[in-house]
Short mmCIF file of C-alpha atoms and ligand atoms in Angstrom, two decimals:
data_model
loop_
_atom_site.label_atom_id
_atom_site.label_comp_id
_atom_site.label_asym_id
_atom_site.label_seq_id
_atom_site.Cartn_x
_atom_site.Cartn_y
_atom_site.Cartn_z
CA MET A 1 79.79 170.50 133.63
CA ASP A 2 79.58 169.16 130.07
CA LYS A 3 76.67 166.93 129.24
CA LYS A 4 77.62 163.39 128.40
CA PHE A 5 75.57 160.71 126.65
CA ILE A 6 75.03 157.76 128.99
CA GLN A 7 74.83 154.90 126.53
CA PHE A 8 73.40 151.51 127.57
CA PRO A 9 74.31 148.24 125.85
CA LYS A 10 72.34 147.45 122.68
CA ASP A 11 70.81 144.28 124.11
CA PHE A 12 69.78 145.88 127.41
CA LEU A 13 66.27 144.93 128.57
CA TRP A 14 63.97 147.81 129.44
CA GLY A 15 60.77 147.09 131.27
CA ALA A 16 58.16 147.71 133.89
CA SER A 17 56.63 145.43 136.48
CA ILE A 18 53.63 144.66 138.64
CA SER A 19 52.53 141.74 140.79
CA ALA A 20 49.32 139.79 140.48
CA TRP A 21 47.64 140.45 143.84
CA GLN A 22 48.59 144.13 143.71
CA ALA A 23 47.16 144.74 140.24
CA GLU A 24 44.77 142.05 138.98
CA GLY A 25 41.77 142.35 141.29
CA ASP A 26 39.34 139.71 142.59
CA ASN A 27 41.98 137.53 144.24
CA TYR A 28 39.60 136.40 146.96
CA ASN A 29 41.38 133.19 147.81
CA SER A 30 44.56 134.88 149.01
CA ASP A 31 45.59 135.63 152.59
CA PHE A 32 46.67 139.16 151.57
CA GLU A 33 43.16 139.83 150.30
CA LYS A 34 41.71 138.73 153.62
CA TYR A 35 43.62 141.46 155.46
CA PHE A 36 44.45 144.19 152.94
CA LYS A 37 41.46 144.08 150.60
CA ALA A 38 42.68 144.98 147.13
CA GLY A 39 39.17 144.34 145.77
CA LYS A 40 39.30 145.09 142.06
CA ALA A 41 42.86 146.46 142.53
CA ALA A 42 43.81 148.09 139.20
CA ASN A 43 41.50 145.70 137.36
CA HIS A 44 44.48 144.45 135.39
CA TYR A 45 42.91 140.99 135.12
CA GLU A 46 40.31 142.43 132.76
CA MET A 47 42.33 145.30 131.30
CA TYR A 48 45.64 143.61 130.55
CA GLU A 49 45.39 144.07 126.78
CA GLN A 50 45.13 147.80 127.29
CA ASP A 51 48.08 147.74 129.69
CA PHE A 52 50.18 145.80 127.19
CA ASP A 53 49.26 148.32 124.48
CA ILE A 54 50.71 150.99 126.75
CA LEU A 55 53.89 148.94 127.33
CA GLN A 56 54.33 148.77 123.60
CA LYS A 57 53.56 152.42 123.08
CA LEU A 58 56.28 153.23 125.60
CA ASN A 59 58.81 151.12 123.62
CA LEU A 60 59.37 148.77 126.54
CA ASN A 61 60.62 145.32 125.60
CA THR A 62 60.20 143.58 128.97
CA PHE A 63 57.45 142.97 131.50
CA ARG A 64 57.56 141.41 134.94
CA THR A 65 54.53 140.08 136.73
CA SER A 66 53.58 137.22 139.00
CA ILE A 67 51.22 134.27 138.69
CA GLU A 68 48.74 134.28 141.56
CA TRP A 69 49.03 130.93 143.34
CA SER A 70 45.68 131.40 145.12
CA ARG A 71 43.96 131.83 141.76
CA ILE A 72 45.41 128.75 140.12
CA GLU A 73 45.22 126.46 143.14
CA SER A 74 42.44 127.86 145.28
CA GLU A 75 41.94 124.39 146.75
CA GLU A 76 44.78 122.09 147.68
CA GLY A 77 45.84 119.98 144.74
CA LYS A 78 43.15 121.26 142.34
CA PHE A 79 44.62 123.30 139.52
CA ASN A 80 42.06 125.55 137.91
CA GLU A 81 42.19 124.98 134.15
CA LYS A 82 40.23 128.16 133.40
CA GLU A 83 42.78 130.27 135.21
CA ILE A 84 45.65 128.43 133.53
CA GLU A 85 44.00 129.27 130.24
CA HIS A 86 43.76 132.90 131.33
CA TYR A 87 47.49 133.14 131.99
CA ARG A 88 48.19 131.33 128.72
CA LYS A 89 46.29 134.02 126.83
CA TYR A 90 47.92 136.68 128.97
CA PHE A 91 51.49 135.53 128.30
CA SER A 92 50.71 134.87 124.64
CA SER A 93 49.53 138.44 124.29
CA LEU A 94 52.92 139.66 125.54
CA LYS A 95 54.76 137.19 123.30
CA LYS A 96 52.83 138.37 120.24
CA ARG A 97 54.05 141.87 121.00
CA GLY A 98 57.66 140.68 121.22
CA ILE A 99 57.88 141.52 124.92
CA LYS A 100 60.17 139.46 127.15
CA ILE A 101 58.46 137.98 130.20
CA PHE A 102 59.80 137.70 133.74
CA ALA A 103 57.25 135.61 135.64
CA THR A 104 57.37 135.43 139.42
CA LEU A 105 55.88 132.36 141.04
CA TRP A 106 55.28 133.87 144.46
CA HIS A 107 54.93 137.55 145.29
CA PHE A 108 53.97 137.61 148.99
CA SER A 109 50.40 136.31 148.89
CA ASN A 110 49.48 132.72 149.77
CA PRO A 111 46.32 130.74 149.11
CA LEU A 112 43.98 130.70 152.11
CA TRP A 113 44.43 126.95 152.48
CA ILE A 114 48.18 127.52 152.87
CA GLU A 115 47.50 130.16 155.53
CA LYS A 116 45.26 127.65 157.29
CA ILE A 117 48.05 125.08 157.64
CA GLY A 118 50.43 127.73 159.06
CA GLY A 119 51.88 129.25 155.88
CA TRP A 120 55.63 128.93 155.49
CA GLU A 121 55.98 127.94 159.14
CA ASN A 122 54.68 124.56 158.08
CA PRO A 123 57.39 122.50 156.30
CA LYS A 124 54.68 121.01 154.06
CA THR A 125 54.41 124.39 152.32
CA ILE A 126 57.87 123.81 150.85
CA PHE A 127 56.51 120.88 148.90
CA TYR A 128 53.14 122.42 148.08
CA PHE A 129 54.87 125.44 146.58
CA LYS A 130 57.30 123.22 144.70
CA ARG A 131 54.36 121.28 143.23
CA PHE A 132 52.69 124.52 142.14
CA ALA A 133 55.96 125.83 140.66
CA GLU A 134 56.53 122.63 138.72
CA LYS A 135 53.05 122.77 137.30
CA MET A 136 53.52 126.40 136.21
CA CYS A 137 56.84 125.61 134.58
CA PHE A 138 55.26 122.68 132.78
CA GLU A 139 52.40 124.88 131.55
CA PHE A 140 54.24 128.06 130.62
CA SER A 141 57.92 127.40 129.94
CA ASP A 142 57.22 127.81 126.21
CA LEU A 143 56.09 131.40 126.82
CA VAL A 144 58.03 132.72 129.80
CA ASP A 145 61.58 134.03 129.24
CA PHE A 146 62.74 134.19 132.87
CA TRP A 147 61.41 132.49 135.97
CA ILE A 148 61.64 134.19 139.34
CA THR A 149 60.75 131.69 142.05
CA LEU A 150 60.26 134.08 144.96
CA ASN A 151 60.00 137.80 145.46
CA GLU A 152 61.93 139.17 148.45
CA PRO A 153 61.62 136.39 151.05
CA VAL A 154 63.54 138.49 153.60
CA VAL A 155 61.17 141.46 153.21
CA TYR A 156 58.23 139.09 153.66
CA ALA A 157 59.77 137.63 156.82
CA SER A 158 60.64 141.02 158.28
CA GLN A 159 57.19 142.45 157.59
CA GLY A 160 55.23 139.36 158.59
CA TYR A 161 57.38 137.93 161.38
CA VAL A 162 59.53 140.72 162.83
CA LEU A 163 57.57 143.97 162.43
CA GLY A 164 54.25 142.13 162.46
CA GLU A 165 52.67 144.40 159.83
CA TRP A 166 51.83 141.85 157.15
CA PRO A 167 50.13 138.47 157.42
CA PRO A 168 50.59 136.52 159.65
CA PHE A 169 51.27 139.63 161.84
CA LYS A 170 53.77 137.98 164.18
CA LYS A 171 56.73 139.39 166.04
CA ASN A 172 59.09 136.48 166.31
CA PHE A 173 62.54 136.91 164.83
CA LEU A 174 63.44 133.23 165.07
CA LEU A 175 60.29 132.21 163.24
CA GLY A 176 61.20 134.78 160.57
CA ILE A 177 64.53 133.06 160.02
CA ILE A 178 62.87 129.66 159.85
CA VAL A 179 60.42 130.97 157.26
CA VAL A 180 63.21 132.40 155.07
CA SER A 181 65.12 129.17 155.28
CA ARG A 182 62.02 127.15 154.27
CA MET A 183 61.38 129.42 151.31
CA LEU A 184 64.94 129.17 150.11
CA TYR A 185 64.90 125.42 150.51
CA SER A 186 61.85 125.37 148.29
CA HIS A 187 63.68 127.58 145.78
CA LYS A 188 66.57 125.09 145.68
CA LEU A 189 64.25 122.14 145.10
CA ILE A 190 62.47 123.96 142.29
CA TYR A 191 65.76 124.98 140.71
CA ASN A 192 67.05 121.39 140.80
CA HIS A 193 63.81 120.03 139.37
CA LEU A 194 63.71 122.49 136.49
CA LYS A 195 67.31 121.80 135.58
CA LYS A 196 66.56 118.08 135.53
CA CYS A 197 63.60 118.71 133.23
CA ASN A 198 65.96 120.61 131.00
CA TYR A 199 63.73 123.60 130.43
CA LYS A 200 65.76 126.33 128.76
CA VAL A 201 64.29 129.15 130.84
CA PRO A 202 66.79 130.79 133.24
CA ILE A 203 65.71 130.71 136.90
CA GLY A 204 66.45 133.39 139.44
CA ILE A 205 65.13 135.04 142.55
CA SER A 206 64.34 138.68 143.36
CA LYS A 207 66.20 140.03 146.35
CA ASN A 208 65.63 143.39 147.91
CA LEU A 209 69.08 144.84 148.42
CA ALA A 210 69.56 147.89 150.60
CA TYR A 211 72.80 149.81 150.77
CA VAL A 212 73.60 149.99 154.47
CA ARG A 213 76.54 151.38 156.40
CA PRO A 214 77.39 151.87 160.10
CA LYS A 215 75.96 155.13 161.37
CA ASN A 216 79.19 156.20 163.02
CA LYS A 217 82.19 154.56 161.41
CA TYR A 218 84.27 155.22 164.53
CA ASN A 219 81.84 153.41 166.80
CA ILE A 220 82.52 149.70 167.16
CA LEU A 221 78.98 149.04 168.42
CA ASP A 222 77.51 150.57 165.25
CA TRP A 223 79.78 148.27 163.25
CA LEU A 224 78.43 145.36 165.24
CA ALA A 225 74.83 146.38 164.51
CA PHE A 226 75.75 146.81 160.85
CA TYR A 227 77.29 143.30 160.62
CA PHE A 228 74.25 141.81 162.32
CA ALA A 229 71.86 143.52 159.90
CA ASP A 230 74.00 142.65 156.87
CA TYR A 231 74.25 139.03 157.99
CA PHE A 232 70.53 138.47 158.38
CA TYR A 233 69.45 140.65 155.49
CA ASN A 234 71.97 139.54 152.89
CA ARG A 235 74.67 137.04 153.76
CA TYR A 236 72.39 134.43 155.33
CA PHE A 237 70.15 134.64 152.27
CA PHE A 238 72.92 134.10 149.73
CA SER A 239 74.54 131.35 151.77
CA ARG A 240 71.23 129.43 151.72
CA ILE A 241 70.77 129.78 147.97
CA GLY A 242 74.06 128.00 147.46
CA GLY A 243 74.61 129.21 143.91
CA ARG A 244 71.31 127.87 142.60
CA MET A 245 70.36 130.77 140.37
CA ASP A 246 71.02 131.58 136.72
CA PHE A 247 70.58 135.28 137.31
CA LEU A 248 69.94 137.59 140.21
CA GLY A 249 66.99 139.97 140.36
CA VAL A 250 67.77 143.08 142.37
CA ASN A 251 64.99 145.20 143.86
CA TYR A 252 66.39 148.49 145.08
CA TYR A 253 64.55 151.14 147.10
CA PHE A 254 66.57 152.08 150.19
CA SER A 255 69.85 153.06 151.73
CA ALA A 256 70.27 153.36 155.47
CA ASP A 257 72.61 154.04 158.35
CA ILE A 258 72.59 151.29 160.92
CA GLY A 259 73.31 152.06 164.57
CA PHE A 260 73.50 150.10 167.81
CA PRO A 261 71.42 148.32 169.05
CA ASN A 262 68.86 148.42 166.24
CA LYS A 263 68.67 151.93 164.86
CA TYR A 264 67.77 152.27 161.22
CA GLU A 265 67.86 155.67 159.55
CA GLN A 266 67.19 156.03 155.87
CA ILE A 267 69.54 158.27 153.92
CA GLY A 268 68.71 160.18 150.78
CA GLU A 269 68.36 163.39 148.86
CA LYS A 270 64.60 163.44 148.24
CA GLU A 271 61.50 161.82 149.69
CA SER A 272 58.63 159.86 148.18
CA ASP A 273 54.93 160.27 149.05
CA LEU A 274 55.47 157.49 151.60
CA SER A 275 58.31 159.54 153.18
CA TRP A 276 60.85 156.98 152.01
CA LYS A 277 64.18 158.66 151.43
CA ILE A 278 65.77 158.23 148.04
CA HIS A 279 69.47 157.68 147.51
CA PRO A 280 70.15 156.74 143.87
CA LYS A 281 73.87 156.11 144.43
CA GLY A 282 72.90 153.26 146.75
CA LEU A 283 71.90 151.34 143.63
CA TYR A 284 75.50 151.55 142.42
CA TYR A 285 76.77 150.12 145.72
CA VAL A 286 74.33 147.23 145.77
CA LEU A 287 75.08 146.38 142.14
CA LYS A 288 78.81 146.36 142.91
CA TYR A 289 78.02 144.01 145.80
CA THR A 290 76.47 141.53 143.33
CA LYS A 291 79.67 141.29 141.31
CA LYS A 292 80.98 138.50 143.50
CA PHE A 293 78.21 136.16 142.33
CA ASN A 294 79.46 136.36 138.79
CA LEU A 295 75.95 136.19 137.34
CA PRO A 296 73.81 138.25 135.00
CA VAL A 297 71.91 140.78 137.07
CA TYR A 298 68.55 142.38 136.31
CA ILE A 299 67.05 145.22 138.28
CA THR A 300 63.63 143.65 138.76
CA GLU A 301 62.21 146.58 140.78
CA ASN A 302 63.06 150.21 141.39
CA GLY A 303 60.48 152.93 141.66
CA VAL A 304 58.83 155.62 143.70
CA ALA A 305 55.43 156.51 145.17
CA ASP A 306 54.84 159.89 143.53
CA LYS A 307 51.20 160.66 142.82
CA GLU A 308 51.83 164.07 141.29
CA ASP A 309 54.76 162.77 139.23
CA LYS A 310 57.05 165.44 140.66
CA ILE A 311 60.22 163.45 141.13
CA ARG A 312 59.84 160.30 139.06
CA GLU A 313 61.86 161.66 136.09
CA TRP A 314 64.68 162.63 138.42
CA TYR A 315 64.36 159.23 140.13
CA ILE A 316 64.67 157.27 136.89
CA LYS A 317 67.49 159.35 135.49
CA GLU A 318 69.60 159.26 138.64
CA HIS A 319 69.15 155.54 139.24
CA LEU A 320 69.98 154.78 135.63
CA PHE A 321 73.06 156.96 135.86
CA TRP A 322 74.37 154.90 138.78
CA ALA A 323 73.31 151.64 137.16
CA HIS A 324 75.34 152.62 134.13
CA ARG A 325 78.34 153.43 136.29
CA ALA A 326 78.12 149.93 137.75
CA ILE A 327 78.10 148.45 134.22
CA GLN A 328 81.20 150.46 133.38
CA GLU A 329 82.86 148.99 136.42
CA GLY A 330 82.20 145.43 135.36
CA VAL A 331 78.78 144.55 136.79
CA ASN A 332 76.97 142.24 134.38
CA LEU A 333 73.75 144.27 134.51
CA LYS A 334 71.44 143.20 131.68
CA GLY A 335 68.19 145.05 132.30
CA TYR A 336 66.13 147.57 134.22
CA ILE A 337 62.50 146.86 135.10
CA HIS A 338 60.78 149.81 136.70
CA TRP A 339 58.25 149.36 139.49
CA ALA A 340 55.51 149.77 138.43
CA LEU A 341 53.83 149.88 135.05
CA ILE A 342 50.50 150.97 136.53
CA ASP A 343 49.37 152.24 139.95
CA ASN A 344 48.51 149.30 142.16
CA ILE A 345 47.68 148.29 145.70
CA GLU A 346 50.46 148.75 148.22
CA PHE A 347 49.51 146.39 151.09
CA LYS A 348 48.59 148.42 154.18
CA GLU A 349 48.93 151.76 152.31
CA GLY A 350 46.27 150.57 149.86
CA SER A 351 45.70 152.56 146.70
CA ASP A 352 47.24 155.79 148.09
CA ALA A 353 50.79 154.86 147.12
CA ARG A 354 51.10 155.64 143.43
CA PHE A 355 54.07 153.81 141.95
CA GLY A 356 52.79 153.69 138.37
CA LEU A 357 54.34 155.04 135.24
CA VAL A 358 50.66 155.03 134.37
CA GLU A 359 48.00 156.54 136.60
CA VAL A 360 44.91 154.47 137.37
CA ASP A 361 41.68 156.31 138.12
CA TYR A 362 40.11 154.02 140.72
CA GLU A 363 36.96 156.15 140.93
CA ASN A 364 36.32 156.22 137.23
CA ASN A 365 36.37 152.81 135.52
CA PHE A 366 40.10 152.36 136.16
CA ILE A 367 40.92 154.69 133.30
CA ARG A 368 44.65 154.67 132.50
CA LYS A 369 46.55 157.92 132.02
CA ILE A 370 50.20 157.82 131.04
CA ARG A 371 52.28 160.05 133.32
CA ASN A 372 54.86 162.43 131.84
CA SER A 373 57.71 160.51 133.51
CA ALA A 374 56.65 157.46 131.48
CA TYR A 375 57.27 159.38 128.25
CA PHE A 376 60.59 160.51 129.65
CA TYR A 377 61.54 156.89 130.40
CA SER A 378 60.28 155.83 127.00
CA LYS A 379 62.58 158.34 125.28
CA ILE A 380 65.57 156.93 127.16
CA VAL A 381 64.58 153.45 126.02
CA LYS A 382 64.16 154.54 122.41
CA GLU A 383 67.52 156.30 122.33
CA GLY A 384 69.33 153.67 124.39
CA GLY A 385 70.48 156.28 126.88
CA PHE A 386 70.30 159.92 127.87
CA TYR A 387 72.35 163.05 128.35
CA TYR A 388 73.66 163.64 131.86
CA PRO A 389 73.51 165.78 133.94
C1 BGC B 1 57.70 144.80 146.53
C2 BGC B 1 56.51 145.37 145.78
C3 BGC B 1 56.11 146.70 146.40
C4 BGC B 1 57.30 147.63 146.31
C5 BGC B 1 57.03 149.02 146.84
C6 BGC B 1 58.77 145.81 146.81
O1 BGC B 1 59.51 145.45 147.92
O2 BGC B 1 58.20 143.69 145.84
O3 BGC B 1 55.49 144.43 145.84
O4 BGC B 1 54.99 147.26 145.81
O5 BGC B 1 58.34 147.09 147.08
O6 BGC B 1 56.81 148.97 148.20
#
């Protein structure tokens, strides 16, 4: 097969991401810290300048991170000016380097005082989060290029309210739905407010999209299970957003066969260190699915736990190949933000799951070491594409 150059659009955004609780360290006022103990995490709070130097060295023009709510508002209604100043310096440092910023306002962790009042089960949280979001937009809209209100509400609800593996460790499907609907209501209020204030920053949301299909396409019960999963995972979500987004952030990790009554089998060609199966073509299917929203789309996460860096190059190349195919077929895909820039804390898996383009030596002063796959990605970015296969 002849090699072909897979050329991305000139204005395509190329980036890497992290989230605050997973990378910063010392987020002691968060509910996730109470249970999962990131401790110093990757010490990104203190080492961000070094991390941004690496971003630059890798030619990346985009960075996604989150602002830690529990850091800024560790007590109800009291916004910590010192921490606001920290994020101002932090974002300014990216701006100075000409790097576009996607800032997420909520990436799973809640302040302890929010946990105390019942988290997102309590309708008051809708308004508390809106107040926090409005404050952040007021403070940082001159620096941030894209706002993401929420990261993966459905993943949060399934982990925290269906599987019971994340705070608040419940197994109550109905409560999970209520929580998602509260979060999305909050998103809508924030969206409306920001539009009224006439900030120019586009506002979106990051949604984990999985490519799913019925396990046996000749079995009507598998179709039923598939429709049920698709409804609660995707269609319910988008119906609640009601068009209030300027762009859609897609996080893609999985593809799966769905069987009756609730079988879920991942499909894929290779496996990550976490035994997640990897199916790059699934990215193409989920991107095609987004076409109906008629919005700019950014891949806000896509990455692999691969400590030894054995498959990350393959992972990046294959996913980008299918992303490119989607662009050719009319998907308005405007950027790719790899998860993650640096190794960070993966909830219950802790520091064992190594998603970073850059290795972090947790035992030795958090020394950063750029993995080979990062240079591979960087070359693609520099050349605007790559030869395939
Ligand atoms: C989350 C990240 C997480 C990644 C890998 C995504 O669903 O947004 O926080 O680290 O998956 O598990």
